[in-house]
Amino acid sequence: MQEILDDIVATIGSSTERGRVADYIPELAGVNPQQFGICVATVDGQLFSAGHSQQLFSIQSISKVFSLTVALGKLGDGVWKWVGREPSGDPFNSIVQLEHEHGKPRNPFINAGAIAISDAILMKHLPREALAEILSFVRFIADDESICFDDKVAKSELETGERNRALAHFMAAYGIIKNPVDYVLGTYFHHCAIAMNCQQLARAGLFLAGDGRNPVTGVRVVSASRARRINSLMLMCGHYDGSGEFAFRVGLPGKSGVGGGILAIAPGHASIAVWSPGLDDVGNSKLGSQALERLVMKTGWSIFA
Ligand code: GLN
């Protein structure tokens, strides 16, 4: 495995076609696009890393997997009153689909869906209480108390998030969002602003590779059927309108973020985190997807194998 990762860093990690770094906030626009990190956490407890695997980055939409898991823990199937379970085929911040579908987002991983999930988690609590719950969950699954929000990123998101604000107000108009919009967005922007490195992220995803149980600590996080369902949503919706292409090329459940990270799950084998800040046209890490394609080719981990 170490040889495979070293090869990926030497080939894909040094590519000159790196995509474009997200530039809607200065904290992301200023990230050096030359960085590339990867980490594989296997279900038998080994950790393999290469490149900038210890460099913190903004996990952004990858956090939507964790907020969904927290919401499922609180509400069970009640969550599906807020969001659907269908791929969107639209960009992550699209507004059009919401109107056609009466304010109910297609799935929990597009922006509208994750904003609705923040509303579900809030349930009349204050944003700091919902955020404490999400952060302590992430620390628990990664087994790492040092994981934190990047407050600068959260502040910038709040200052520039007019489109997300529009999505939230639109859903409030349809009665999907019931808490004050500011509370909901404060929760959403902060959980997107969690900073992690590839090693922490790979460890955090292990429960999804282990049928809902962290195979290293032995602690059950969710039931096996819930882990399968989260994985299926990641496969169908984790890369927005690039989800089909990712499933076709990589064949693993995965979730991307505009910070350039991807968390991919090889059920029964490993949890994989890769980070390269340059994005492709639909907002997914360009080299990250290529790296996962190569990793799967070498390991045979595709779920369709
Ligand atoms: N915080 C980002 C936003 O709301 C997350 C988007 C993403 O990672 N795709 O626009």
Tab-separated table of C-alpha atoms and ligand atoms in Angstrom:
chain	number	residue	atom	x	y	z
A	1	MET	CA	0.000	0.000	0.000
A	2	GLN	CA	2.801	2.422	0.830
A	3	GLU	CA	4.305	1.800	-2.613
A	4	ILE	CA	0.962	2.491	-4.273
A	5	LEU	CA	0.571	5.781	-2.387
A	6	ASP	CA	4.158	6.868	-3.103
A	7	ASP	CA	3.555	6.126	-6.780
A	8	ILE	CA	0.321	8.171	-6.737
A	9	VAL	CA	2.114	11.144	-5.161
A	10	ALA	CA	4.984	10.889	-7.658
A	11	THR	CA	2.702	10.680	-10.718
A	12	ILE	CA	-0.702	12.257	-10.153
A	13	GLY	CA	0.427	14.415	-7.232
A	14	SER	CA	3.003	16.129	-9.416
A	15	SER	CA	0.704	16.767	-12.392
A	16	THR	CA	0.766	20.293	-13.807
A	17	GLU	CA	-2.943	20.226	-14.724
A	18	ARG	CA	-4.232	20.809	-11.208
A	19	GLY	CA	-7.615	22.522	-11.749
A	20	ARG	CA	-8.684	25.785	-10.110
A	21	VAL	CA	-8.696	26.537	-6.401
A	22	ALA	CA	-12.092	27.758	-5.047
A	23	ASP	CA	-11.959	31.537	-4.910
A	24	TYR	CA	-15.262	32.652	-3.369
A	25	ILE	CA	-13.555	33.379	-0.029
A	26	PRO	CA	-9.970	34.599	0.535
A	27	GLU	CA	-9.138	31.732	2.929
A	28	LEU	CA	-9.662	29.177	0.132
A	29	ALA	CA	-8.384	31.375	-2.723
A	30	GLY	CA	-5.034	31.701	-0.926
A	31	VAL	CA	-4.336	27.959	-0.517
A	32	ASN	CA	-1.243	26.776	-2.400
A	33	PRO	CA	-2.513	24.549	-5.248
A	34	GLN	CA	0.761	22.608	-5.380
A	35	GLN	CA	-0.140	20.579	-2.294
A	36	PHE	CA	-1.322	16.972	-2.485
A	37	GLY	CA	-1.926	14.524	0.340
A	38	ILE	CA	-3.427	11.063	0.676
A	39	CYS	CA	-4.101	8.677	3.545
A	40	VAL	CA	-5.562	5.179	3.648
A	41	ALA	CA	-6.898	3.856	6.968
A	42	THR	CA	-7.520	0.122	6.652
A	43	VAL	CA	-10.112	-1.837	8.601
A	44	ASP	CA	-7.321	-3.867	10.192
A	45	GLY	CA	-5.976	-0.732	11.850
A	46	GLN	CA	-3.127	0.301	9.586
A	47	LEU	CA	-2.572	3.878	8.433
A	48	PHE	CA	-0.674	4.618	5.213
A	49	SER	CA	0.063	8.206	4.196
A	50	ALA	CA	1.927	10.103	1.521
A	51	GLY	CA	2.418	13.719	0.451
A	52	HIS	CA	0.914	16.547	2.522
A	53	SER	CA	-1.212	14.176	4.573
A	54	GLN	CA	-0.742	16.142	7.804
A	55	GLN	CA	-1.594	19.546	6.388
A	56	LEU	CA	-4.927	20.900	7.657
A	57	PHE	CA	-7.481	21.935	5.042
A	58	SER	CA	-11.103	23.059	5.043
A	59	ILE	CA	-13.260	19.939	4.737
A	60	GLN	CA	-16.261	21.981	3.498
A	61	SER	CA	-18.957	19.726	2.057
A	62	ILE	CA	-17.348	16.528	3.317
A	63	SER	CA	-18.773	17.631	6.682
A	64	LYS	CA	-22.251	16.983	5.231
A	65	VAL	CA	-21.644	13.252	5.736
A	66	PHE	CA	-21.057	13.892	9.428
A	67	SER	CA	-24.007	16.274	9.888
A	68	LEU	CA	-26.279	13.757	8.145
A	69	THR	CA	-25.048	11.012	10.492
A	70	VAL	CA	-25.740	13.216	13.526
A	71	ALA	CA	-29.232	14.055	12.201
A	72	LEU	CA	-29.997	10.366	11.583
A	73	GLY	CA	-28.877	9.639	15.149
A	74	LYS	CA	-31.308	12.215	16.524
A	75	LEU	CA	-34.280	11.735	14.213
A	76	GLY	CA	-33.890	8.373	12.478
A	77	ASP	CA	-36.131	8.158	9.431
A	78	GLY	CA	-37.658	11.502	10.437
A	79	VAL	CA	-34.731	13.057	8.533
A	80	TRP	CA	-36.447	12.245	5.232
A	81	LYS	CA	-39.081	14.871	5.987
A	82	TRP	CA	-36.344	17.467	5.372
A	83	VAL	CA	-34.509	15.958	2.400
A	84	GLY	CA	-34.906	13.338	-0.311
A	85	ARG	CA	-32.580	10.571	-1.407
A	86	GLU	CA	-32.151	11.157	-5.114
A	87	PRO	CA	-29.142	12.371	-7.075
A	88	SER	CA	-29.647	15.964	-8.177
A	89	GLY	CA	-27.798	16.144	-11.489
A	90	ASP	CA	-27.428	19.850	-10.703
A	91	PRO	CA	-24.605	21.999	-9.320
A	92	PHE	CA	-24.153	21.934	-5.524
A	93	ASN	CA	-25.641	25.405	-5.016
A	94	SER	CA	-28.470	25.190	-7.545
A	95	ILE	CA	-31.735	26.985	-6.800
A	96	VAL	CA	-33.947	25.931	-9.760
A	97	GLN	CA	-34.667	22.387	-8.641
A	98	LEU	CA	-35.890	23.581	-5.250
A	99	GLU	CA	-38.749	25.537	-6.786
A	100	HIS	CA	-39.900	22.643	-8.927
A	101	GLU	CA	-39.867	20.373	-5.899
A	102	HIS	CA	-41.633	22.696	-3.467
A	103	GLY	CA	-38.639	23.586	-1.354
A	104	LYS	CA	-37.575	20.028	-0.444
A	105	PRO	CA	-33.949	19.381	-1.438
A	106	ARG	CA	-33.236	16.256	-3.458
A	107	ASN	CA	-30.593	14.909	-1.101
A	108	PRO	CA	-28.592	15.820	2.050
A	109	PHE	CA	-25.339	16.553	0.186
A	110	ILE	CA	-26.269	19.452	-2.092
A	111	ASN	CA	-26.080	22.794	-0.255
A	112	ALA	CA	-29.864	23.116	0.140
A	113	GLY	CA	-30.017	19.589	1.581
A	114	ALA	CA	-27.239	20.166	4.089
A	115	ILE	CA	-28.792	23.482	5.138
A	116	ALA	CA	-32.071	21.611	5.742
A	117	ILE	CA	-30.154	19.006	7.780
A	118	SER	CA	-28.737	21.824	9.936
A	119	ASP	CA	-32.335	22.866	10.596
A	120	ALA	CA	-33.201	19.294	11.574
A	121	ILE	CA	-30.276	19.108	14.012
A	122	LEU	CA	-31.074	22.501	15.575
A	123	MET	CA	-34.601	21.614	16.722
A	124	LYS	CA	-35.032	24.830	18.743
A	125	HIS	CA	-31.526	24.678	20.185
A	126	LEU	CA	-28.897	27.358	19.723
A	127	PRO	CA	-26.345	27.046	16.898
A	128	ARG	CA	-23.521	26.617	19.410
A	129	GLU	CA	-25.273	23.587	20.896
A	130	ALA	CA	-25.830	21.983	17.469
A	131	LEU	CA	-22.239	22.757	16.519
A	132	ALA	CA	-20.870	21.318	19.734
A	133	GLU	CA	-22.768	18.128	18.923
A	134	ILE	CA	-21.409	17.923	15.362
A	135	LEU	CA	-17.832	18.739	16.406
A	136	SER	CA	-17.799	16.277	19.277
A	137	PHE	CA	-19.157	13.608	16.932
A	138	VAL	CA	-16.342	14.271	14.436
A	139	ARG	CA	-13.752	14.173	17.230
A	140	PHE	CA	-15.234	10.923	18.490
A	141	ILE	CA	-15.214	9.121	15.122
A	142	ALA	CA	-11.721	10.376	14.281
A	143	ASP	CA	-10.575	9.608	17.837
A	144	ASP	CA	-8.902	13.017	17.877
A	145	GLU	CA	-9.789	15.827	20.280
A	146	SER	CA	-7.654	18.382	18.455
A	147	ILE	CA	-10.087	18.801	15.521
A	148	CYS	CA	-11.574	22.329	15.408
A	149	PHE	CA	-13.510	24.825	13.329
A	150	ASP	CA	-11.550	27.369	11.344
A	151	ASP	CA	-13.350	30.499	12.556
A	152	LYS	CA	-11.918	32.685	9.796
A	153	VAL	CA	-13.381	30.413	7.127
A	154	ALA	CA	-16.757	30.346	8.912
A	155	LYS	CA	-16.783	34.155	9.131
A	156	SER	CA	-15.944	34.556	5.448
A	157	GLU	CA	-18.658	32.074	4.475
A	158	LEU	CA	-21.165	34.092	6.512
A	159	GLU	CA	-20.083	37.318	4.836
A	160	THR	CA	-20.238	35.967	1.287
A	161	GLY	CA	-22.971	33.325	1.515
A	162	GLU	CA	-25.803	35.188	-0.221
A	163	ARG	CA	-26.670	32.239	-2.407
A	164	ASN	CA	-26.882	29.862	0.545
A	165	ARG	CA	-28.956	32.519	2.338
A	166	ALA	CA	-31.304	32.558	-0.663
A	167	LEU	CA	-31.612	28.754	-0.536
A	168	ALA	CA	-32.384	28.888	3.185
A	169	HIS	CA	-35.041	31.609	2.875
A	170	PHE	CA	-36.607	29.750	-0.007
A	171	MET	CA	-36.895	26.587	2.082
A	172	ALA	CA	-38.235	28.628	5.007
A	173	ALA	CA	-40.958	29.963	2.703
A	174	TYR	CA	-42.019	26.375	2.025
A	175	GLY	CA	-41.925	25.467	5.719
A	176	ILE	CA	-39.048	22.997	5.302
A	177	ILE	CA	-36.825	25.154	7.530
A	178	LYS	CA	-38.418	26.002	10.843
A	179	ASN	CA	-35.629	27.558	12.902
A	180	PRO	CA	-34.477	31.159	12.311
A	181	VAL	CA	-32.542	31.265	9.024
A	182	ASP	CA	-29.543	32.910	10.724
A	183	TYR	CA	-29.288	30.045	13.201
A	184	VAL	CA	-29.517	27.467	10.435
A	185	LEU	CA	-26.862	29.146	8.299
A	186	GLY	CA	-24.572	29.760	11.274
A	187	THR	CA	-24.671	26.016	11.934
A	188	TYR	CA	-24.170	25.096	8.276
A	189	PHE	CA	-21.300	27.527	7.633
A	190	HIS	CA	-19.470	26.447	10.765
A	191	HIS	CA	-19.652	22.734	10.124
A	192	CYS	CA	-18.357	23.345	6.589
A	193	ALA	CA	-15.449	25.211	8.216
A	194	ILE	CA	-14.105	22.219	10.159
A	195	ALA	CA	-10.378	21.861	9.441
A	196	MET	CA	-8.846	18.395	9.203
A	197	ASN	CA	-5.893	16.681	7.597
A	198	CYS	CA	-6.006	13.532	5.459
A	199	GLN	CA	-5.030	11.297	8.362
A	200	GLN	CA	-7.798	12.602	10.616
A	201	LEU	CA	-10.338	12.418	7.811
A	202	ALA	CA	-9.437	8.870	6.804
A	203	ARG	CA	-9.791	7.767	10.429
A	204	ALA	CA	-13.120	9.578	10.737
A	205	GLY	CA	-14.520	7.605	7.790
A	206	LEU	CA	-13.510	4.195	9.131
A	207	PHE	CA	-16.923	3.418	10.634
A	208	LEU	CA	-18.398	3.592	7.127
A	209	ALA	CA	-15.844	1.054	5.896
A	210	GLY	CA	-16.540	-1.222	8.865
A	211	ASP	CA	-20.310	-1.760	8.648
A	212	GLY	CA	-20.993	1.078	11.052
A	213	ARG	CA	-18.402	-0.004	13.627
A	214	ASN	CA	-14.983	1.556	13.970
A	215	PRO	CA	-12.870	-1.567	13.421
A	216	VAL	CA	-9.892	-0.069	15.254
A	217	THR	CA	-11.543	1.115	18.468
A	218	GLY	CA	-14.273	-1.540	18.269
A	219	VAL	CA	-16.930	1.101	18.982
A	220	ARG	CA	-20.203	0.913	17.081
A	221	VAL	CA	-21.099	4.321	15.624
A	222	VAL	CA	-24.204	3.482	13.565
A	223	SER	CA	-26.009	0.270	12.656
A	224	ALA	CA	-24.733	-1.736	9.680
A	225	SER	CA	-27.820	-0.866	7.646
A	226	ARG	CA	-27.414	2.851	8.358
A	227	ALA	CA	-23.756	2.709	7.252
A	228	ARG	CA	-24.839	1.037	3.997
A	229	ARG	CA	-27.423	3.747	3.412
A	230	ILE	CA	-24.978	6.583	4.046
A	231	ASN	CA	-22.525	4.914	1.655
A	232	SER	CA	-25.209	4.592	-1.003
A	233	LEU	CA	-26.056	8.289	-0.698
A	234	MET	CA	-22.355	9.146	-1.014
A	235	LEU	CA	-22.145	7.066	-4.184
A	236	MET	CA	-25.240	8.643	-5.731
A	237	CYS	CA	-24.934	12.227	-4.548
A	238	GLY	CA	-21.472	12.822	-3.055
A	239	HIS	CA	-20.026	14.629	-6.073
A	240	TYR	CA	-23.087	16.661	-7.167
A	241	ASP	CA	-23.464	16.672	-10.942
A	242	GLY	CA	-20.141	14.825	-11.130
A	243	SER	CA	-21.459	11.860	-9.103
A	244	GLY	CA	-22.114	9.671	-12.132
A	245	GLU	CA	-18.651	10.302	-13.508
A	246	PHE	CA	-17.040	9.568	-10.116
A	247	ALA	CA	-18.985	6.298	-9.759
A	248	PHE	CA	-18.041	5.368	-13.322
A	249	ARG	CA	-14.344	6.118	-12.914
A	250	VAL	CA	-13.717	5.258	-9.253
A	251	GLY	CA	-16.597	3.025	-8.162
A	252	LEU	CA	-16.561	3.952	-4.475
A	253	PRO	CA	-18.900	5.964	-2.252
A	254	GLY	CA	-17.249	9.364	-1.916
A	255	LYS	CA	-17.869	12.882	-0.716
A	256	SER	CA	-16.043	15.914	-2.022
A	257	GLY	CA	-15.634	19.446	-0.693
A	258	VAL	CA	-14.635	22.703	-2.385
A	259	GLY	CA	-11.546	22.799	-0.157
A	260	GLY	CA	-10.219	20.046	-2.466
A	261	GLY	CA	-10.717	17.085	-0.152
A	262	ILE	CA	-12.453	13.808	-0.936
A	263	LEU	CA	-13.419	11.103	1.550
A	264	ALA	CA	-13.923	7.743	-0.184
A	265	ILE	CA	-15.075	4.506	1.413
A	266	ALA	CA	-14.030	1.034	0.278
A	267	PRO	CA	-16.492	-1.042	2.358
A	268	GLY	CA	-14.758	-3.896	4.147
A	269	HIS	CA	-11.330	-2.566	3.163
A	270	ALA	CA	-10.530	1.023	4.054
A	271	SER	CA	-11.422	4.673	4.414
A	272	ILE	CA	-9.430	6.950	2.125
A	273	ALA	CA	-8.859	10.702	2.327
A	274	VAL	CA	-7.211	12.626	-0.460
A	275	TRP	CA	-6.607	16.350	-0.772
A	276	SER	CA	-5.554	18.516	-3.671
A	277	PRO	CA	-6.988	22.058	-3.670
A	278	GLY	CA	-7.471	22.483	-7.442
A	279	LEU	CA	-11.045	21.723	-8.562
A	280	ASP	CA	-12.584	20.514	-11.817
A	281	ASP	CA	-15.481	22.258	-13.575
A	282	VAL	CA	-18.137	20.893	-11.217
A	283	GLY	CA	-16.223	21.723	-8.027
A	284	ASN	CA	-14.605	18.385	-7.170
A	285	SER	CA	-10.870	17.912	-6.538
A	286	LYS	CA	-9.315	17.274	-9.932
A	287	LEU	CA	-6.238	15.334	-8.854
A	288	GLY	CA	-8.106	13.815	-5.915
A	289	SER	CA	-10.491	12.003	-8.266
A	290	GLN	CA	-7.611	10.864	-10.468
A	291	ALA	CA	-5.718	9.578	-7.439
A	292	LEU	CA	-8.703	7.548	-6.275
A	293	GLU	CA	-9.184	6.127	-9.759
A	294	ARG	CA	-5.590	4.933	-9.727
A	295	LEU	CA	-5.802	3.597	-6.179
A	296	VAL	CA	-8.880	1.537	-7.042
A	297	MET	CA	-7.258	0.229	-10.215
A	298	LYS	CA	-4.273	-0.990	-8.180
A	299	THR	CA	-6.244	-2.413	-5.235
A	300	GLY	CA	-9.354	-3.753	-6.971
A	301	TRP	CA	-11.484	-2.033	-4.306
A	302	SER	CA	-14.282	-0.867	-6.631
A	303	ILE	CA	-17.619	-1.900	-5.150
A	304	PHE	CA	-18.497	-3.140	-8.626
A	305	ALA	CA	-15.456	-5.399	-8.841
B	1	GLN	N1	-19.366	25.972	2.217
B	1	GLN	C1	-19.517	25.699	0.807
B	1	GLN	C2	-20.766	26.386	0.293
B	1	GLN	O1	-21.719	26.397	1.012
B	1	GLN	C3	-19.570	24.220	0.611
B	1	GLN	C4	-19.726	23.820	-0.831
B	1	GLN	C5	-18.932	22.589	-1.199
B	1	GLN	O2	-17.982	22.175	-0.552
B	1	GLN	N2	-19.249	22.059	-2.342
B	1	GLN	O3	-20.804	26.926	-0.792
